[in-house]
Amino acid sequence: MATSMLESGEDAFKKIFKFYKRRNPPPDYSEVIDFSKGTQSDKVFPLKLDSAAVSAVDGSMVGLRPSVEWSAYSLQGFPGFIFISDPFLGGAQSFWVRQALKSYPQKPNVCNLDLHMDPSHTQDLWAQSADSLRAPPAGKREPKTVLERLRWVTLGYHYNWETKTYSAHHVTPFPAELHLLANQVASACGFPGFNAQAGILNYYRSDSSLGIHVDQSELDHSRPLLSFSFGQSAIFLLGGLQRQDPPTAMFVHSGDVMVMSGPSRLLYHAVPRIIAAAPGRPTADSGGGPLGPPPEYSSALEPVSEQDWTVCCRYLSGSRINMTVRQVLGPGKNFPEPPTEEVHPDQDYNPPQESPTEQVHPDQDHQSPQDGASSNKKRKQEPSACLD
Ligand SMILES: O=C(O)CCC(=O)C(=O)O
Ligand SMILES: [Fe+2]
């Protein structure tokens, strides 16, 4: 399969991306690494993390199991890449899903819908969508709620999709609980003092994909990039330092955490496909249901009400959420002073259309997810597929 494709002219990453994105016939997944099956693949090795770096109490505050219990792995050929198979306490994923759907899209954070909607309509996407998502599906094709049209949210230093930069002039407070979660995971992985300064949240529908790119806009690449996934599963492709290097395919399931650090920090990667989570797999919608975390541990996170959880479950039945957390500046560092004539605080922030990087620098820097219906078009359109 994938390996035999590498001979011909088209670059290997693109070819493998297309292979996994293909709908008809669906691809063969036999070469895809599944970390939830442990060291079944001869390329996967158990990784001992720094269990002293995070106390069980601190971990439980953000919904993490004690780090000695985490199943962490390294992947042959990818030093610095760490895969942690769902380190969350039962029920704790629901907190993060609710945050990603209800809280993080709110102002002053920035989202794709701000580009073509009146600010009064992007103020509270949850409030506008919750009733429709709570109602039982009517059977016929229903108009999409605004929440279902959400594709990305930026936090902290807001990523500028056009210039592919962060700026000292466009920053809002980074959510404290997500800062804590990232700090603890990074500490366990050998990066104490990780300072979450920017977040990019991607919201994938069942036909979405994320193009081949490298996350290089952060100014300090010695700090890791952390990725948290919830909801439906995905195929993640991890390649090399060159765009055409052949990638390795792996499944990412709900609750999984990936850390790109050291020599893996600047590797090309992509998400060609969202896959329905296997029945019985503890996706966010079954990980404790509406209950939130068991009451025996303290948490920095507000419990999720049953009402809210109904909305989250309906949303997640056909969607995947990925939160990447980045440290933009080195410890104690600031943004370099721009030459005076280039200082245009905020006015020069032209937030993208839904997938602006496709228009400007395709296949290179960080992009937002693309919907299936528009994968070959310059400007992304709303997806045509309905909820599963
Ligand atoms: O969705 C994912 O797993 C990857 C997201 C990503 O690569 C990014 O946001 O830069
Ligand atoms: Fe990325």
mmCIF file of N, CA and C in Angstrom, residues 334-340 343:
data_model
loop_
_atom_site.group_PDB
_atom_site.id
_atom_site.type_symbol
_atom_site.label_atom_id
_atom_site.label_comp_id
_atom_site.label_asym_id
_atom_site.label_seq_id
_atom_site.Cartn_x
_atom_site.Cartn_y
_atom_site.Cartn_z
ATOM 1 N N ASN A 334 10.596 38.907 24.397
ATOM 2 C CA ASN A 334 9.487 39.669 23.831
ATOM 3 C C ASN A 334 9.546 39.571 22.315
ATOM 4 N N PHE A 335 8.527 40.093 21.672
ATOM 5 C CA PHE A 335 8.566 40.188 20.217
ATOM 6 C C PHE A 335 9.650 41.171 19.822
ATOM 7 N N PRO A 336 10.360 40.896 18.745
ATOM 8 C CA PRO A 336 11.363 41.884 18.309
ATOM 9 C C PRO A 336 10.659 43.179 17.931
ATOM 10 N N GLU A 337 11.320 44.280 18.201
ATOM 11 C CA GLU A 337 10.761 45.590 17.829
ATOM 12 C C GLU A 337 10.674 45.675 16.312
ATOM 13 N N PRO A 338 9.516 45.971 15.761
ATOM 14 C CA PRO A 338 9.460 46.130 14.301
ATOM 15 C C PRO A 338 10.037 47.476 13.895
ATOM 16 N N PRO A 339 10.565 47.580 12.686
ATOM 17 C CA PRO A 339 11.014 48.900 12.216
ATOM 18 C C PRO A 339 9.832 49.860 12.298
ATOM 19 N N THR A 340 10.081 51.113 12.678
ATOM 20 C CA THR A 340 8.984 52.055 12.966
ATOM 21 C C THR A 340 7.960 52.162 11.855
ATOM 22 N N VAL A 343 4.954 49.719 11.870
ATOM 23 C CA VAL A 343 4.059 49.539 13.023
ATOM 24 C C VAL A 343 2.630 49.914 12.644
#
